[in-house]
Amino acid sequence: MTGLCVLAAASAFVAGDRLYTAVVCPSLCFSFAILLCWGLGPAIVAQSIAVFVVATKLKHTMGQAALVAGEYAVALGAAYLVIVIGDPDPFHKTATAERLGDAVTIAGSALAWLLAYNLMVWIAARLRLGPARSRRVTESLPYQTLFKASLLLLSPVLAVAAHINEAFVLLIFVPLYAVQRMARLSAERARVARVDPLTGLANRRALQRRFTDMVATREGPHIALLMLDLDRFKHVNDALGHEVGDRLLVSVAQRLQREEPVDGVIGRLGGDEFAILATNLHDVTQAELIAGRLLAALAEPLRLDGLPIDITGSVGIAVYPQHGEDFATLMRHADLAMYEAKRRGDTAAVYDPASGHTSPQQLGLLTDFRQALETKREQVTLHYQPQVSLTTGEPIGVEALLRWRHPGRGPVPTAELLQVAEHTAVMQLLTTRVIDEVVQQVAQWRADGLNLRASLNVSARDLHGGEIVDQLARRLALHGVPPELIQVEITESALMSDASRAHATVERLAALGVGVALDDFGTGYSSLQHLRKLPLTEIKIDQSFVGGMARNSDDAAIVRSTVELARALGLRAVAEGVENEYTRQMLAGTGCTLAQGFLVARPMPGDMIPAWLARQAPPLPPTHPTPAAVLVDHGVNRGLDGVARMETP
């Protein structure tokens, strides 16, 4: 029986993961049977030999083996005490009542073993690791208890079988294998619940539980949560396939693990997002140093299928307790800091509560805006600002502008709203709403006898997805609107964020027959290749240049050069922010095509456009710059008195 106990120990294995592990070994079934047949001493000897065999196989220290052997010895002693009190003799008594009493006694001894063993494990863990960290050791006790209870209750069957016929002992290996298999599957399910299946890192649930342990046991004043997001990971999936993308994530996980903080843990949240918990930090600077080491670990290119792939990422940092006292809050703030790092072009950023777009007020604003789009549609409206020809004064088109009146704050500036919404799914809701209303409004104007082109703005998120093309096609067909009466305005920053996907979407829009305008030209990272490669119809000159023409010769030169560039490429040039007659005359002298601004008209609801058109005077004659305008254009006149400028709200 001792030999079988040692043989069973040789089949032991470790179940669990890096955070929570348990040793599964069936030797207890044999040592407890020895206890029933031959007493406490032989049982302790057999179990101790089995423990040291397991320790050797799993490369544990002899100190650890001695501790576990002691725990087993105490548990066997508690079980033997119950047996002595019950005085069972299952091999010689014949009375049914006495046999039933023996069964109850043996069941009680098994229960005593479980209670004593779990108590010893709990005490040892608290003494070695402290109250909170002991949870990491005792986490697997429920699964171990089920497995060990099964072994203990098989032991009486094994003992009786051995007493009757030694050959019957071999039959015990079938149910023993089933019990061990059950324990392995149970431990695997527990592991899957805590581990990311692709990389083997901790998942969100394990990170949260580890954070709870850190909060209870931290030695330093701070715990940091770092969120790391890979840059342009979608390009790898699109170009090389998801299988290569998965291999890239596994390689990234391996590199990050080499820089895992002491007493910290690295996990994967999903996609290309990773999270790192670090404890015992004395200030935020230490968290930034950890972020630097993690990013440095990714600096060397990976080679996948013979191709070198550069890996870069952005890290957001949130620190307990300054930036949040619970895991969910820290996660949200670290995520916001990570997007702030991407927005600024930095590799890492620490959460800043004072930053406007990451404040709780702005997050609440985003929630309110989503609700307004979904359930309170009357709060969100579109106003239309006319665009007129600078040579004839004839209205040519309109631009759709977003307006939202918050029930508590009143009108919300569009720039503030888009700043918090552009990286979220709310932008898709907004784009869907704008497309539906603009196309429907153009159809209504056509029914009233008006053929006005309407422009609508889209975000970088819309260009990267491409769904906007399909949605426009469906709406144009539904309302019978010619595609040339709709124009999409895109910004240079949207093109720069993911040029290949943005260009593909623009090409599809042009193939649909929809016009494409490059908005806010000159304010972003301008690249003339966009003008050469993209099927554009219009360039919009930003109001920051147009509004400064009368006072700044540099602005005037930029506007004039942009108009000449547009004319050479066969594109319309539209000047935004035209707010006085003098600026209009200067623009007409440059050959600019269209003007848009308060001088022409303020934005107005769509149903007011027909009345506005009816009030317009006959088309204006062509105008040319006055002598004063020429002086400004050549940089002689540095300022004009009496020129009024109305600020755009």
XYZ file of N, CA and C in Angstrom, residues 358-460:
309
model
N -11.201 64.833 -19.478
C -11.211 63.651 -18.631
C -11.905 63.900 -17.304
N -12.546 65.036 -17.159
C -13.189 65.343 -15.891
C -14.499 64.570 -15.756
N -14.939 64.335 -14.508
C -16.232 63.674 -14.321
C -17.374 64.442 -14.974
N -17.259 65.788 -15.004
C -18.318 66.580 -15.641
C -18.412 66.278 -17.135
N -17.243 66.113 -17.777
C -17.260 65.822 -19.205
C -17.771 64.409 -19.473
N -17.426 63.481 -18.592
C -17.944 62.126 -18.759
C -19.454 62.103 -18.591
N -19.949 62.885 -17.634
C -21.397 62.990 -17.470
C -22.045 63.638 -18.675
N -21.331 64.614 -19.259
C -21.842 65.271 -20.460
C -21.987 64.273 -21.607
N -21.019 63.388 -21.732
C -21.085 62.387 -22.792
C -22.273 61.454 -22.585
N -22.508 61.067 -21.339
C -23.654 60.200 -21.036
C -24.966 60.897 -21.375
N -25.064 62.164 -21.014
C -26.284 62.924 -21.312
C -26.488 63.065 -22.818
N -25.379 63.234 -23.558
C -25.502 63.398 -25.005
C -25.972 62.096 -25.658
N -25.471 60.981 -25.189
C -25.936 59.695 -25.711
C -27.437 59.535 -25.478
N -27.882 59.868 -24.281
C -29.310 59.760 -23.987
C -30.123 60.695 -24.864
N -29.573 61.883 -25.119
C -30.286 62.824 -25.980
C -30.421 62.284 -27.401
N -29.369 61.645 -27.898
C -29.430 61.078 -29.250
C -30.413 59.921 -29.334
N -30.501 59.147 -28.256
C -31.313 57.936 -28.300
C -32.769 58.165 -27.911
N -33.002 59.013 -26.915
C -34.371 59.120 -26.383
C -34.933 60.531 -26.356
N -34.074 61.551 -26.398
C -34.551 62.935 -26.301
C -34.123 63.706 -27.545
N -34.646 63.275 -28.657
C -34.178 63.777 -29.948
C -34.424 65.268 -30.140
N -35.394 65.814 -29.440
C -35.687 67.229 -29.626
C -34.572 68.129 -29.106
N -33.693 67.585 -28.220
C -32.596 68.399 -27.691
C -31.493 68.609 -28.723
N -31.321 67.663 -29.629
C -30.245 67.709 -30.628
C -30.843 68.113 -31.965
N -30.348 69.209 -32.526
C -30.872 69.709 -33.799
C -29.722 70.042 -34.736
N -30.063 70.241 -35.996
C -29.100 70.691 -36.996
C -29.529 72.059 -37.514
N -28.575 72.982 -37.552
C -28.782 74.273 -38.194
C -27.943 74.304 -39.466
N -28.354 75.120 -40.392
C -27.708 75.156 -41.707
C -27.217 76.571 -41.992
N -25.918 76.679 -42.332
C -25.350 77.989 -42.664
C -25.111 78.064 -44.169
N -25.706 79.057 -44.842
C -25.587 79.148 -46.310
C -24.170 79.481 -46.762
N -23.865 79.058 -47.977
C -22.639 79.404 -48.679
C -23.042 80.077 -49.991
N -22.456 81.252 -50.281
C -22.846 81.997 -51.479
C -21.633 82.221 -52.368
N -21.905 82.425 -53.643
C -20.855 82.714 -54.610
C -20.303 84.111 -54.359
N -18.983 84.238 -54.385
C -18.365 85.543 -54.171
C -18.453 86.422 -55.412
N -18.754 85.845 -56.547
C -18.846 86.643 -57.773
C -20.273 87.090 -58.068
N -21.264 86.271 -57.717
C -22.658 86.601 -58.046
C -23.541 86.790 -56.823
N -23.088 86.314 -55.658
C -23.932 86.383 -54.467
C -25.009 85.316 -54.429
N -25.022 84.414 -55.372
C -26.057 83.391 -55.440
C -25.812 82.306 -54.395
N -26.824 81.919 -53.623
C -26.670 80.808 -52.675
C -26.405 79.506 -53.427
N -25.335 78.808 -53.033
C -24.918 77.585 -53.707
C -25.184 76.353 -52.856
N -24.960 76.474 -51.572
C -25.121 75.321 -50.699
C -25.219 75.750 -49.248
N -25.261 74.753 -48.376
C -25.315 75.004 -46.934
C -24.429 73.977 -46.235
N -24.006 74.323 -45.024
C -23.288 73.373 -44.174
C -24.136 73.068 -42.951
N -24.301 71.778 -42.647
C -25.068 71.356 -41.479
C -24.187 71.463 -40.235
N -24.682 72.158 -39.210
C -23.944 72.390 -37.972
C -24.749 71.860 -36.791
N -24.067 71.160 -35.897
C -24.716 70.512 -34.758
C -25.059 71.534 -33.682
N -26.235 71.381 -33.083
C -26.660 72.198 -31.952
C -27.273 71.275 -30.904
N -26.823 71.435 -29.654
C -27.391 70.650 -28.554
C -27.670 71.572 -27.377
N -28.900 71.604 -26.953
C -29.283 72.388 -25.778
C -29.465 71.428 -24.610
N -28.490 71.450 -23.715
C -28.537 70.594 -22.531
C -29.628 71.102 -21.590
N -30.426 70.198 -21.013
C -31.526 70.654 -20.152
C -31.057 71.429 -18.934
N -29.835 71.201 -18.480
C -29.337 71.908 -17.308
C -28.351 72.999 -17.639
N -27.459 72.752 -18.606
C -26.396 73.703 -18.946
C -26.772 74.667 -20.049
N -27.825 74.379 -20.769
C -28.157 75.209 -21.914
C -27.361 74.795 -23.129
N -27.117 75.705 -24.097
C -26.368 75.346 -25.307
C -24.942 74.897 -24.970
N -24.549 73.762 -25.524
C -23.209 73.216 -25.298
C -22.364 73.486 -26.537
N -21.177 74.104 -26.393
C -20.317 74.331 -27.562
C -19.996 73.012 -28.274
N -20.127 73.033 -29.576
C -19.910 71.810 -30.349
C -18.492 71.285 -30.199
N -17.501 72.186 -30.156
C -16.111 71.747 -30.030
C -15.897 70.987 -28.725
N -16.495 71.445 -27.640
C -16.363 70.761 -26.352
C -17.010 69.378 -26.408
N -18.155 69.297 -27.060
C -18.864 68.032 -27.149
C -18.081 67.011 -27.979
N -17.585 67.441 -29.125
C -16.863 66.518 -29.995
C -15.557 66.058 -29.376
N -14.958 66.885 -28.511
C -13.700 66.510 -27.883
C -13.845 65.265 -27.024
N -14.984 65.140 -26.330
C -15.173 63.975 -25.463
C -15.835 62.813 -26.198
N -16.436 63.073 -27.347
C -17.194 62.014 -28.028
C -16.438 61.363 -29.172
N -15.370 62.007 -29.675
C -14.780 61.542 -30.930
C -14.157 60.160 -30.835
N -13.727 59.727 -29.651
C -13.100 58.409 -29.525
C -14.058 57.364 -28.980
N -15.347 57.642 -28.979
C -16.316 56.708 -28.410
C -17.341 56.306 -29.466
N -18.156 55.317 -29.096
C -19.204 54.847 -30.002
C -20.300 55.878 -30.190
N -20.314 56.926 -29.365
C -21.321 57.974 -29.518
C -21.180 58.665 -30.873
N -19.945 58.733 -31.391
C -19.739 59.373 -32.694
C -20.504 58.643 -33.790
N -20.589 57.338 -33.697
C -21.338 56.590 -34.705
C -22.831 56.900 -34.620
N -23.334 57.024 -33.399
C -24.742 57.415 -33.238
C -24.990 58.790 -33.831
N -24.057 59.707 -33.571
C -24.219 61.071 -34.073
C -24.169 61.109 -35.599
N -23.202 60.393 -36.193
C -23.094 60.390 -37.650
C -24.358 59.822 -38.292
N -24.881 58.748 -37.724
C -26.127 58.172 -38.240
C -27.257 59.187 -38.196
N -27.369 59.888 -37.092
C -28.428 60.896 -36.947
C -28.251 62.024 -37.962
N -27.018 62.510 -38.135
C -26.768 63.629 -39.051
C -27.080 63.233 -40.490
N -26.622 62.055 -40.905
C -26.882 61.616 -42.280
C -28.386 61.519 -42.532
N -29.101 60.912 -41.602
C -30.546 60.753 -41.779
C -31.233 62.108 -41.940
N -30.894 63.057 -41.075
C -31.599 64.337 -41.087
C -31.198 65.198 -42.281
N -29.904 65.190 -42.633
C -29.460 66.037 -43.749
C -30.071 65.561 -45.062
N -30.019 64.251 -45.321
C -30.584 63.744 -46.576
C -32.094 63.981 -46.608
N -32.748 63.781 -45.497
C -34.186 64.032 -45.447
C -34.505 65.511 -45.672
N -33.661 66.401 -45.117
C -33.881 67.834 -45.301
C -33.675 68.252 -46.755
N -32.646 67.720 -47.404
C -32.418 68.028 -48.818
C -33.594 67.556 -49.662
N -34.138 66.378 -49.332
C -35.306 65.880 -50.054
C -36.499 66.814 -49.872
N -36.669 67.360 -48.667
C -37.772 68.294 -48.427
C -37.583 69.576 -49.222
N -36.341 70.092 -49.282
C -36.094 71.294 -50.076
C -36.363 71.039 -51.561
N -35.996 69.875 -52.044
C -36.261 69.556 -53.446
C -37.763 69.534 -53.716
N -38.508 69.023 -52.751
C -39.963 69.021 -52.903
C -40.512 70.443 -52.945
N -39.802 71.385 -52.292
C -40.211 72.793 -52.308
C -39.626 73.558 -53.484
N -38.910 72.862 -54.363
C -38.356 73.499 -55.550
C -36.966 74.061 -55.365
N -36.262 73.677 -54.301
C -34.921 74.202 -54.034
C -33.896 73.086 -54.234
N -32.846 73.374 -54.996
C -31.751 72.423 -55.197
C -30.493 72.990 -54.546
N -30.360 72.761 -53.246
C -29.208 73.231 -52.492
C -28.324 72.047 -52.108
N -27.018 72.210 -52.293
C -26.084 71.184 -51.849
C -25.875 71.338 -50.345
N -25.918 70.243 -49.613
C -25.733 70.264 -48.158
C -24.464 69.512 -47.794
N -23.647 70.140 -46.963
C -22.404 69.521 -46.497
C -22.574 69.060 -45.055
N -22.003 67.923 -44.740
C -22.030 67.411 -43.376
C -20.637 66.949 -42.983
N -20.310 67.091 -41.701
C -18.983 66.758 -41.197
C -18.966 65.333 -40.655
N -17.865 64.630 -40.901
C -17.687 63.287 -40.362
C -16.357 63.231 -39.621
N -16.237 62.265 -38.711
C -15.046 62.142 -37.877
C -14.076 61.123 -38.457
N -12.901 61.054 -37.843
C -11.920 60.046 -38.241
C -12.464 58.646 -38.029
